[in-house]
Coordinates of C-alpha atoms in Angstrom, one line a residue:
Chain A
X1 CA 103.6 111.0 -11.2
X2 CA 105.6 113.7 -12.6
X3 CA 103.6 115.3 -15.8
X4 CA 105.1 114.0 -19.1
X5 CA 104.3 117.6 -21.0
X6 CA 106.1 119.5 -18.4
X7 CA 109.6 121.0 -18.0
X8 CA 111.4 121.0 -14.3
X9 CA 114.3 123.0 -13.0
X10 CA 117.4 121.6 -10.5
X11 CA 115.6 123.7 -8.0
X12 CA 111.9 121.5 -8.6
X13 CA 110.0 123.9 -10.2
X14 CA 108.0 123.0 -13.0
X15 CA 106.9 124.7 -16.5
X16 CA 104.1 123.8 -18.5
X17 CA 104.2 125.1 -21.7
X18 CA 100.6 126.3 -22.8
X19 CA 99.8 127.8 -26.8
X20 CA 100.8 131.0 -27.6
X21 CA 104.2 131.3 -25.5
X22 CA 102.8 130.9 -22.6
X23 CA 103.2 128.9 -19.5
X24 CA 102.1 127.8 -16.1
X25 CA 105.2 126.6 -13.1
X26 CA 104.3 125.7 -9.8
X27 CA 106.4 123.8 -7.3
X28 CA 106.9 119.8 -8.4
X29 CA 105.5 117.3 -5.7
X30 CA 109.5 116.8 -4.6
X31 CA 109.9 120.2 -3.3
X32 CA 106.3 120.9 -1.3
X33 CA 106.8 117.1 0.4
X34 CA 110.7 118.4 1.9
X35 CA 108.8 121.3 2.7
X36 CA 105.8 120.1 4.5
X37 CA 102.6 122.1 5.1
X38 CA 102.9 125.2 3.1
X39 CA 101.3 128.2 5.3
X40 CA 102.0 131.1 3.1
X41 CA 103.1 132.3 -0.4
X42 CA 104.9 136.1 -1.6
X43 CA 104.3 135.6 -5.3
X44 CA 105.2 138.3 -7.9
X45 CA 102.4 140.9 -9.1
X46 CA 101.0 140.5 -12.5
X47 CA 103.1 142.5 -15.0
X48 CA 106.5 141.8 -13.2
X49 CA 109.3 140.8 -15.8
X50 CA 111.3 137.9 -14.5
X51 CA 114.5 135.9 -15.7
X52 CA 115.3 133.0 -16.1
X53 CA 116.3 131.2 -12.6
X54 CA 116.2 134.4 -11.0
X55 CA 113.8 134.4 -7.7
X56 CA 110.5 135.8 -8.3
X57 CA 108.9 134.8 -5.1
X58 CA 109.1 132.7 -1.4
X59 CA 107.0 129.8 -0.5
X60 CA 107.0 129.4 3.6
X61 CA 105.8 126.2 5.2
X62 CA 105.5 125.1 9.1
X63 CA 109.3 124.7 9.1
X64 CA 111.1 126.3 6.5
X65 CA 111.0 129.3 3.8
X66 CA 111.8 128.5 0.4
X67 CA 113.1 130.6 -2.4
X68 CA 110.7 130.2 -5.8
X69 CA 112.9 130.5 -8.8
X70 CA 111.4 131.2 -12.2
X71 CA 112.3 128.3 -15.1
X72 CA 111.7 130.9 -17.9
X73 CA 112.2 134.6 -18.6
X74 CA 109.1 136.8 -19.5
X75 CA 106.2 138.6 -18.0
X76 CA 103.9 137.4 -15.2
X77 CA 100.3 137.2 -16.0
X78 CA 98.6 136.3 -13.8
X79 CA 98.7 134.3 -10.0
X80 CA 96.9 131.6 -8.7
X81 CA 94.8 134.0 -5.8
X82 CA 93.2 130.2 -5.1
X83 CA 96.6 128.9 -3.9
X84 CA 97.4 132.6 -2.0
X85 CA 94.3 131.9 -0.2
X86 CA 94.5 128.5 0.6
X87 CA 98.6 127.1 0.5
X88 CA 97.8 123.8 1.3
X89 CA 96.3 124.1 -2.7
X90 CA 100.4 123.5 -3.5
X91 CA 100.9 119.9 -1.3
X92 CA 97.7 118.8 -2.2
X93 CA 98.0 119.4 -6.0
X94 CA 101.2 120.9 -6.8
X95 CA 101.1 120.1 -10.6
X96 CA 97.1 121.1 -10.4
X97 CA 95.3 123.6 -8.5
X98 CA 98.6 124.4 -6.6
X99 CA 100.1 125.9 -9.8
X100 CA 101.4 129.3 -8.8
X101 CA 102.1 132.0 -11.8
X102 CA 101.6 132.1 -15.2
X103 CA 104.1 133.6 -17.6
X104 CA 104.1 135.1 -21.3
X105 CA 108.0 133.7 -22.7
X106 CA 109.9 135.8 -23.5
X107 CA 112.9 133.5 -24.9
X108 CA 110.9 129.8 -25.5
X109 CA 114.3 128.6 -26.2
X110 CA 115.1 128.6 -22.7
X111 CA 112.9 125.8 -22.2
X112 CA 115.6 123.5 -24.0
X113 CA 117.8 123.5 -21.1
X114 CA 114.8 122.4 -18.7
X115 CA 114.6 118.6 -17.6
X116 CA 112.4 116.5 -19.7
X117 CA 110.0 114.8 -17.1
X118 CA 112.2 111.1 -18.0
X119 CA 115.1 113.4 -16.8
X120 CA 113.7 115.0 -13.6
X121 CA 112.3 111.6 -12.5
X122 CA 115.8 110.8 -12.1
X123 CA 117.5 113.9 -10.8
X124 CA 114.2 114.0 -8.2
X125 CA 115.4 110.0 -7.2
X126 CA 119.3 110.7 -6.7
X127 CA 117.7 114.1 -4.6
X128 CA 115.2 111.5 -2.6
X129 CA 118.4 108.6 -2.0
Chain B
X1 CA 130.4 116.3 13.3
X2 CA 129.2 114.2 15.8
X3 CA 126.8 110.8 14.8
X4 CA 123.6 112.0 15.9
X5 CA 122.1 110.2 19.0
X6 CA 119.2 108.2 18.8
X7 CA 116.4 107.0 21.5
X8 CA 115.3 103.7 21.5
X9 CA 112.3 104.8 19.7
X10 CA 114.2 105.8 16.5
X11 CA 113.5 102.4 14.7
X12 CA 109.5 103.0 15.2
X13 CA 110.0 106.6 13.5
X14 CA 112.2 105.3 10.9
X15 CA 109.2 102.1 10.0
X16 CA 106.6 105.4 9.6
X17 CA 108.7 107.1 7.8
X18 CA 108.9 110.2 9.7
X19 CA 111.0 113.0 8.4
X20 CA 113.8 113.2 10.6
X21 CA 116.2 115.6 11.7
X22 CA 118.7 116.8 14.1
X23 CA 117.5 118.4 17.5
X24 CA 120.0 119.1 20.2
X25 CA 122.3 116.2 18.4
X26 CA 119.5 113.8 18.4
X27 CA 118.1 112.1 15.4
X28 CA 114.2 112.8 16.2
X29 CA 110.8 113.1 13.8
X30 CA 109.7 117.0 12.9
X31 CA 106.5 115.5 11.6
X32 CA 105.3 111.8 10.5
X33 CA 102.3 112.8 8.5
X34 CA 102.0 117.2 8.8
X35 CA 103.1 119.0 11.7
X36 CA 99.5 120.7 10.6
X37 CA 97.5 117.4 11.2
X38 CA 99.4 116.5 14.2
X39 CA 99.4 119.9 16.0
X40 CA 95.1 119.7 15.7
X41 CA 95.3 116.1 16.8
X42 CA 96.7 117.1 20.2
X43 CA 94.2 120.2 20.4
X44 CA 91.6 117.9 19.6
X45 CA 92.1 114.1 20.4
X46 CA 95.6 112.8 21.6
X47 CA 99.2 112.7 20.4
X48 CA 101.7 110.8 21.6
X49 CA 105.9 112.3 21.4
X50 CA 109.4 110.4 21.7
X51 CA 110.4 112.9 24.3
X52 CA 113.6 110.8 25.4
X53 CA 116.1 113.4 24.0
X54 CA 114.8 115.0 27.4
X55 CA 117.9 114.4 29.9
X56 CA 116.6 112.9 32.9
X57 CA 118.4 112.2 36.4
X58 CA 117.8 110.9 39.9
X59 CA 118.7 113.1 43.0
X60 CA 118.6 110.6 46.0
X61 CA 120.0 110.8 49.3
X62 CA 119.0 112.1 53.0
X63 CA 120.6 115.7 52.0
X64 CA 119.0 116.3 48.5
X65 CA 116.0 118.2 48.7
X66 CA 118.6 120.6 50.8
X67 CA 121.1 120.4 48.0
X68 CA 118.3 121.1 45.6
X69 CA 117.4 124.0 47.1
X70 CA 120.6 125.4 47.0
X71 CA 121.0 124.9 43.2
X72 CA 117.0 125.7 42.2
X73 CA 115.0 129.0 42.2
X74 CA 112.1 127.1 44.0
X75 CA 112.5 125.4 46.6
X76 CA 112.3 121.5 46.6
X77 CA 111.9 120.7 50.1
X78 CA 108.6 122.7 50.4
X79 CA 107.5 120.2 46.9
X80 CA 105.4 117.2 48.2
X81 CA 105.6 113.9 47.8
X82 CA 103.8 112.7 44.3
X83 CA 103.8 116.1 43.0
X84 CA 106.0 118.4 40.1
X85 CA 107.3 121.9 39.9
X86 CA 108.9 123.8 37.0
X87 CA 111.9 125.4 38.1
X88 CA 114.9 127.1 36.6
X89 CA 118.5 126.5 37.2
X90 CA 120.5 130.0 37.6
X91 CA 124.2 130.9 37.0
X92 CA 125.7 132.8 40.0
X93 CA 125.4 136.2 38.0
X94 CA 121.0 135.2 37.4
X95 CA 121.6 133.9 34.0
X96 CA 119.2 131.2 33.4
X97 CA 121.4 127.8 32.8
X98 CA 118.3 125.2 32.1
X99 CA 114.7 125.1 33.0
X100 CA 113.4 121.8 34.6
X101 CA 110.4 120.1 35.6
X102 CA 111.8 118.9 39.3
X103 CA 109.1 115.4 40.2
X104 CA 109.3 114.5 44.6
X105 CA 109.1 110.7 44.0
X106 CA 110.0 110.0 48.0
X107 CA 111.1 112.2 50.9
X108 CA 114.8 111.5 50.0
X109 CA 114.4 110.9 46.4
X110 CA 113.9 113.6 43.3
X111 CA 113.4 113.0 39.6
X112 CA 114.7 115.5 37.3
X113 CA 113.7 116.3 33.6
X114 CA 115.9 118.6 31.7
X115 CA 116.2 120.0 27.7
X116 CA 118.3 117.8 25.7
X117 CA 121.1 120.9 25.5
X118 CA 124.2 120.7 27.6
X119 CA 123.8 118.0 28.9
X120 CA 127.6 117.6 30.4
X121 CA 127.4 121.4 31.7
X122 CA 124.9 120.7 33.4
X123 CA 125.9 117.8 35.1
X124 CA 129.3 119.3 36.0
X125 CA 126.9 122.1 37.4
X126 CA 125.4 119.7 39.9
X127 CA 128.6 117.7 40.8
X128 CA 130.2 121.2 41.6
X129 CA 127.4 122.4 44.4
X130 CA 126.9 118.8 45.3
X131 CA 130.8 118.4 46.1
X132 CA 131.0 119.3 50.0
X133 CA 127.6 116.6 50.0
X134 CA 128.4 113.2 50.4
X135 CA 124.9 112.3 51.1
X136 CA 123.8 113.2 47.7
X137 CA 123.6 110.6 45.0
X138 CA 123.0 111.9 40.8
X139 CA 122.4 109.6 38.9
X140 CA 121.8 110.7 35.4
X141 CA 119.7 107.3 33.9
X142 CA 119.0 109.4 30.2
X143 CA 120.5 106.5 28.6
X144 CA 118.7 103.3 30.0
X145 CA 115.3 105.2 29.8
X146 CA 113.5 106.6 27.5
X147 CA 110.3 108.9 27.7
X148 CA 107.4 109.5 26.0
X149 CA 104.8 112.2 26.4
X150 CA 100.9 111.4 25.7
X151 CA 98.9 115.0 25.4
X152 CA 95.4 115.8 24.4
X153 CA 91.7 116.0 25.4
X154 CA 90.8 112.4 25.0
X155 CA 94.1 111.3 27.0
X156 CA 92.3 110.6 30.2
X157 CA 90.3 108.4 28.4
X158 CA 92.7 106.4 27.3
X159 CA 92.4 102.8 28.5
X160 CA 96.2 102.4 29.2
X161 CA 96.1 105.4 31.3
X162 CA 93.4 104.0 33.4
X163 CA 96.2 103.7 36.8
X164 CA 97.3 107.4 36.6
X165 CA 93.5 108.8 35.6
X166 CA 93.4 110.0 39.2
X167 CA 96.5 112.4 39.1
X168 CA 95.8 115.7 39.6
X169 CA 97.2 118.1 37.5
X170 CA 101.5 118.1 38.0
X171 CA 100.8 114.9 39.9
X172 CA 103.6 112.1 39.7
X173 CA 103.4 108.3 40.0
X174 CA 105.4 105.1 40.1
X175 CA 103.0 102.7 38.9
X176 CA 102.1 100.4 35.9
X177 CA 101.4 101.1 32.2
X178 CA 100.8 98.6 29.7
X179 CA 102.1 96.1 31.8
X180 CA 105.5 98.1 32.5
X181 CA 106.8 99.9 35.7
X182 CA 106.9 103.8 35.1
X183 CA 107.4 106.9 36.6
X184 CA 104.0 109.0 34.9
X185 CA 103.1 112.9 35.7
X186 CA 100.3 114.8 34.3
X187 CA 102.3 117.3 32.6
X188 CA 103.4 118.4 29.1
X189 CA 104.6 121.1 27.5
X190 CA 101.5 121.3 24.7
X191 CA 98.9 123.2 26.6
X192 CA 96.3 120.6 27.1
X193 CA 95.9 118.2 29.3
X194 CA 98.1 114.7 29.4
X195 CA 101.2 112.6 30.6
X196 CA 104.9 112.4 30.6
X197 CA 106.1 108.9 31.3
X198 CA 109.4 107.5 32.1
X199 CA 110.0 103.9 30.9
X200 CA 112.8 101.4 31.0
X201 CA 115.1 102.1 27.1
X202 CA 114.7 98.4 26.3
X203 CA 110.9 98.4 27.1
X204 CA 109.7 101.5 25.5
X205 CA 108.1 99.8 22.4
X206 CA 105.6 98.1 24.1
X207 CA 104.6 101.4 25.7
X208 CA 104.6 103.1 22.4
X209 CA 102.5 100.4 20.6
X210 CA 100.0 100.6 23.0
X211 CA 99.0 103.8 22.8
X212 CA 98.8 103.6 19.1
X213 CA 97.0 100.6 19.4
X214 CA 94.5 102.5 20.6
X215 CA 94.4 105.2 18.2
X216 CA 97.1 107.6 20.2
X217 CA 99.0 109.2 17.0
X218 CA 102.2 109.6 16.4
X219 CA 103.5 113.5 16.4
X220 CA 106.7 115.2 15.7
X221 CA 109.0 118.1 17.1
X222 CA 107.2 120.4 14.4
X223 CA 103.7 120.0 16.4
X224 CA 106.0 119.7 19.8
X225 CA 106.7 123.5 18.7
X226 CA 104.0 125.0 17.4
X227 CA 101.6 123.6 20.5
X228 CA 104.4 124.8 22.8
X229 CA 104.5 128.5 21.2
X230 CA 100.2 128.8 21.2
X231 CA 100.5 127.9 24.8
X232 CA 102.9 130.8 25.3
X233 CA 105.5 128.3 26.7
X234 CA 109.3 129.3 26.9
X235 CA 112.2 126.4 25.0
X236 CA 115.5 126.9 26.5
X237 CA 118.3 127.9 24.5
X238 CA 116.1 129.9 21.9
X239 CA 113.5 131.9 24.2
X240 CA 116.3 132.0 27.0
X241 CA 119.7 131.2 27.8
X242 CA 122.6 131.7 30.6
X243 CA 122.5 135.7 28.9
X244 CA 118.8 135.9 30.2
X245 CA 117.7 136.4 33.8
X246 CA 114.4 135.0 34.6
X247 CA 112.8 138.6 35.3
X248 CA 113.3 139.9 31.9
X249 CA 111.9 136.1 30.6
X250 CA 108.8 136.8 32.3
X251 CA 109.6 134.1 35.0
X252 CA 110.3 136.1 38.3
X253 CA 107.2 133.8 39.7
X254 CA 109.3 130.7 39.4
X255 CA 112.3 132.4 41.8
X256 CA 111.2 132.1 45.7
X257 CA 113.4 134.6 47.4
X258 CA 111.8 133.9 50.8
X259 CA 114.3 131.0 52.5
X260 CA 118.2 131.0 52.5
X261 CA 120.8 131.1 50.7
X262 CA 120.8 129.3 46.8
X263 CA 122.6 130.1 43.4
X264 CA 122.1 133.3 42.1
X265 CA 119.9 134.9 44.6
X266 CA 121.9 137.6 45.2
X267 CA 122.0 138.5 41.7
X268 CA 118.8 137.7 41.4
X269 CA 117.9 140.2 44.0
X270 CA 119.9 142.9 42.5
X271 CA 118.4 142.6 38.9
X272 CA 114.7 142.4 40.3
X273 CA 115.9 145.9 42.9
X274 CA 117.1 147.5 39.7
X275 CA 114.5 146.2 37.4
X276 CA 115.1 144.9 34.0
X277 CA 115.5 146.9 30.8
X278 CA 113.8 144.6 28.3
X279 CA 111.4 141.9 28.4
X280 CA 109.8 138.8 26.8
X281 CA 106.8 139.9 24.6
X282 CA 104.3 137.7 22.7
X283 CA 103.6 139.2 19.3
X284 CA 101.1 138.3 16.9
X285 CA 101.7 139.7 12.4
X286 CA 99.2 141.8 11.3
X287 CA 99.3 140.0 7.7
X288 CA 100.0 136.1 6.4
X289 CA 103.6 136.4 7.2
X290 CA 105.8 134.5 9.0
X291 CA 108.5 135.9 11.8
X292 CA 111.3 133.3 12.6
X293 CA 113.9 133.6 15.4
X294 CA 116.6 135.8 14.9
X295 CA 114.3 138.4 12.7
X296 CA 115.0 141.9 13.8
X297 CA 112.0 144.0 15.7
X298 CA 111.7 147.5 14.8
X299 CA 109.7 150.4 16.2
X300 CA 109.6 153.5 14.0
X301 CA 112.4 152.1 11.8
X302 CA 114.5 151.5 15.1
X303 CA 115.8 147.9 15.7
X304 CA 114.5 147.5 19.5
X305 CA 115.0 143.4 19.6
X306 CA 115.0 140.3 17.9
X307 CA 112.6 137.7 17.5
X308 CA 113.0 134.7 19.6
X309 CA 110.3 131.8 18.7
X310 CA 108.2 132.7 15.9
X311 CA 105.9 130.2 13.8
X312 CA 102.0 129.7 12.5
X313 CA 99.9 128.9 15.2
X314 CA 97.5 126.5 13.6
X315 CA 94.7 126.7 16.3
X316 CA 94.8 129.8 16.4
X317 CA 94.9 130.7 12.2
X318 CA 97.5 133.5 12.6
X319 CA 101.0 134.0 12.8
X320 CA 102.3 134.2 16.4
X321 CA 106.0 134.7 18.1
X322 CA 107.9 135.8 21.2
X323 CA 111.0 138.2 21.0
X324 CA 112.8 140.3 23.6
X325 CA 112.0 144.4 23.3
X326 CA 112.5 147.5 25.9
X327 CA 110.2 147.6 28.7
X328 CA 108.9 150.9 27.9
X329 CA 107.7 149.8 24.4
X330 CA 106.3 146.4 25.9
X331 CA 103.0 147.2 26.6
X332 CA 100.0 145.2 25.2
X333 CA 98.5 147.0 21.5
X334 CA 101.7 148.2 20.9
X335 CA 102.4 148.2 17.1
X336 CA 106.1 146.9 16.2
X337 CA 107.7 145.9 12.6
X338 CA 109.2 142.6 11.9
X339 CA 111.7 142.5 9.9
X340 CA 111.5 140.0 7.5
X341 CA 114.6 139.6 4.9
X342 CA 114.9 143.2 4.8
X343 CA 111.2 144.6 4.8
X344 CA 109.3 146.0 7.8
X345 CA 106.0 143.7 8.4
X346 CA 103.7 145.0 10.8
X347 CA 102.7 143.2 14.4
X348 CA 101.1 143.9 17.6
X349 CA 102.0 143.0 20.8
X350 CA 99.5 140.8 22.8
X351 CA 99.2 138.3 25.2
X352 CA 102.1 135.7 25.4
X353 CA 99.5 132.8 26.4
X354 CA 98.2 133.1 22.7
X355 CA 96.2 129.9 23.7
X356 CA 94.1 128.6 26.4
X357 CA 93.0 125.0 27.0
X358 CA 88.6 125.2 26.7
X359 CA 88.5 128.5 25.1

């Protein structure tokens, strides 16, 4: 259920690396099913540099508001204006229409120390027990 | 920390794999399915709640609708027979202790509903006044019962319901439902119409299984929330607390000064003389963002009060909440900032009943 061809972080984001050094992340389905019915997202404008890790954005549901971290340093792109229109894009599609920013990489490297999805399948089970 | 407490419905939540969490030091469901989905099934169809965190105690005896009065803003003596009142419980200085929904079930015989919040202080609160009446009997029954509450449009057509279809609205009943003896009023605390029904613990189930049997769904204290909030309905302990008189809440209607003597009315009379210096405002955010309780309000780059309540309101398709500011900036239109983790988001003020039932 989780891709094969993309990267996660320990905070369920995910990367997928597209040609070029470039990338898509979005939330993985982990993260938008703890935080129920997403209502609203503050995503980064395009042009914004962001690290590694470091928060770029919030992603607010019914209940809670969530920090969005980014899994890769670099340059914002562009947004998905789809899922700032419509947030319920992210629970019904999070690794689809709900992806959320894409990035030009900075430091591809990075994505070494990213989960594989074998990896994140069982860091997201030992999050779910 | 304390194991949580759970109501005897906390199997059925567990089998549909609700999200749970901890309200008030209860295990209970936020949502089952969405809190989204199960919000517009109440505005649309009918939900049904595990409501049994709610405390729930008998007042019985020759002298209690006279004890009652002395410890309640309203007076229960004047309450007929088969009917409901909300009420508030006051400190001696006004402070609001616990709102309640007070049912007559006989001449000599009450049913109280309370929040699930201090519970003990509470009780203690009644055994004090009640102390010099040996004709009074409390019986707090919260843990052999439990309670459910069934809210919607379609809920008077429910089949199960088909005994209590004749309530009028804050009407009470002892009387059958799905083959079990309850106490049901037509109340709720959702904005639509609907019931609250007292079972026995052990016999809940069958109540609960029921109702979905015929199509009543299951929804959470997300949804229990949000409908609250649209309806422009207060929750105890966030929107108001012993450090809030009822006058500054918006509640002076539910504090009858016209009889004798009862807790807090001379307080009560000194703060509504003097007037209050703040008051409860409904709000609704200009933009997509969300205010939560606690957020700071601002006017002009002034902090003038904090957010009490403060959510989505689905039905609605803005962002609504309640928070405490001066009475001089508390007129309706009036433009305030939220703050929200450190940046001013504009709101206006507006009508706290951000929802109506059939508009």
């Amino acid at each position: 259920m989780n891709p094969k061809e993309y990267k996660y972080t320990k905070d369920h984001e995910w990367l997928c690396p597209e040609p070029g050094n470039k990338g898509r992340m979005g939330l993985a389905n982990y993260a938008q099913t703890q935080l129920g019915d997403i209502v609203f997202l503050d995503l980064p404008q395009s042009g914004t540099r962001v690290a590694q890790f470091k928060k770029i954005g919030e992603v607010e549901s019914v209940k809670a508001v969530s920090d969005l971290f980014s899994p890769a340093s670099g340059k914002v792109l562009e947004i998905n204006q789809s899922a700032v229109d419509e947030p319920k894009l992210v629970n019904e599609d999070p690794y689809g229409a709900g992806w959320l920013v894409r990035l030009e990489l900075s430091d591809p490297s990075e994505l070494d120390v990213l989960m594989n999805s074998d990896e994140y399948d069982k860091y997201e089970a030992e999050a779910s027990a | 920390m304390k194991p949580l407490k759970k109501t005897p419905l906390n199997e059925v939540h567990h089998q549909l794999k609700a999200r749970m969490i901890d309200f008030a030091g209860w295990e209970l469901p936020v949502w089952y399915t969405s809190v989204l989905e199960e919000h517009k099934t109440v505005r649309s169809a009918a939900g049904i709640f595990d409501v049994s965190d709610m405390g729930r105690v008998w007042v019985t005896g020759k002298e209690a609708g006279v004890f009652l009065d002395r410890i309640l803003t309203r007076p229960a003596q004047k309450l007929e027979v088969g009917s409901s009142q909300l009420s508030l419980m006051c400190l001696e200085n006004g402070g609001i202790l616990d709102d309640l929904w007070i049912f007559r079930v006989r001449t000599d015989r009450y049913l109280i509903v309370w929040n699930a919040a201090n519970t003990e202080e509470k009780l203690d609160w009644l055994s004090r006044w009640s102390d010099s009446d040996s004709h009074v009997l409390i019986e707090d029954v919260s843990a052999g019962t439990a309670m459910v509450a069934v809210q919607g449009p379609v809920v008077p057509h429910v089949k199960t319901l088909q005994s209590v279809s004749h309530l009028p609205r804050f009407g009470y009943a002892e009387t059958k439902i799905a083959g079990l003896s309850v106490s049901a009023a037509r109340t709720g605390y959702t904005g639509e119409d609907g019931f609250e029904i007292v079972a026995e613990a052990t016999k809940v189930l069958t109540l609960w299984e029921s109702f979905i049997e015929q199509g009543v769904k299951p929804c959470g204290l997300g949804a229990r929330d949000s409908l609250r909030l649209e309806a422009g309905m207060l929750l105890c302990g966030q929107d108001m607390d012993s450090g809030t008189d009822p006058f500054e809440a918006d509640l002076g209607w539910l504090v009858d000064f016209d009889r004798g003597d009862f807790v807090g009315k001379k307080s009560l009379l000194e703060i509504k003389r003097q007037g209050v210096k703040r008051e409860l405002i409904g709000f609704q955010m200009e933009g997509r963002e969300i205010a939560r309780p606690g957020y700071p309000i601002q006017k002009s780059g002034h902090e003038i009060g904090k957010v009490t309540s403060g959510g989505h309101a689905p039905t609605l398709g803005v962002n609504i909440g309640l928070g405490y500011v001066p009475v001089e900036l508390s007129a309706i239109g009036t433009g305030i900032e939220i703050m929200i983790r450190n940046k001013p988001v504009p709101a206006r003020i507006v009508n706290k009943r951000f929802y109506r039932r059939g508009v």
